[in-house]
C-alpha positions as a printed Julia matrix, in Angstrom:
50×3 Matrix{Float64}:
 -151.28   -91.91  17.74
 -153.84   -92.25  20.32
 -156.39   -89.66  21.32
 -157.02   -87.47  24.34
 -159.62   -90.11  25.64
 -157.67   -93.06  25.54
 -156.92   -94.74  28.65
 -154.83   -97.71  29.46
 -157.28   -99.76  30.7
 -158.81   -99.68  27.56
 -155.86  -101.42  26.24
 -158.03  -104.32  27.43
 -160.66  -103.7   25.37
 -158.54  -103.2   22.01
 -156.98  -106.69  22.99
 -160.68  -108.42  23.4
 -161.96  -107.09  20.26
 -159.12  -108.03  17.8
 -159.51  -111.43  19.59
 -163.18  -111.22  19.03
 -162.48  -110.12  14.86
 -160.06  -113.49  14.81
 -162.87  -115.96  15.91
 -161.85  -116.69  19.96
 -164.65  -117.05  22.05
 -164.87  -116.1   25.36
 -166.53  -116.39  29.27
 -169.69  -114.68  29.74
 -167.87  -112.87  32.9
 -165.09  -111.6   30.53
 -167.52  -110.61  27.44
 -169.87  -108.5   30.08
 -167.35  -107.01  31.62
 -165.99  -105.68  28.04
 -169.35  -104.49  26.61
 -169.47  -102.61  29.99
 -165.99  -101.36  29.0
 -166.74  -100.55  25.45
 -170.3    -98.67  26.37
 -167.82   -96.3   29.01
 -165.59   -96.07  25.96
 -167.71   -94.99  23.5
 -169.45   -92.32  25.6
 -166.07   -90.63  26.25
 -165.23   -90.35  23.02
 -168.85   -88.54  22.66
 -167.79   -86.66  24.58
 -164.04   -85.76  23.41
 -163.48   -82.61  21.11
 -162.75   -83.86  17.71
């Protein structure tokens, strides 16, 4: 079940860091744009009631 502060576009992000856990490497572009991505992730669910 997902939670309240899941988004689709963070689909994305779930996708890059299994791929990441498996060993595939990836651009720069792509990996910044995904630690952007995980940082805005992160500080919603801060910020989501438990």
């Amino acid at each position: 079940m997902k939670n309240n502060f899941w988004e689709p576009r963070f689909e994305a992000l779930a996708t890059y860091n299994a791929e990441v856990a498996r060993g595939i490497i990836h651009r720069i572009q792509y990996v910044l744009k995904m630690e952007a991505l995980q940082k805005e992730y992160n500080e919603k669910r801060k910020l989501s009631p438990v």
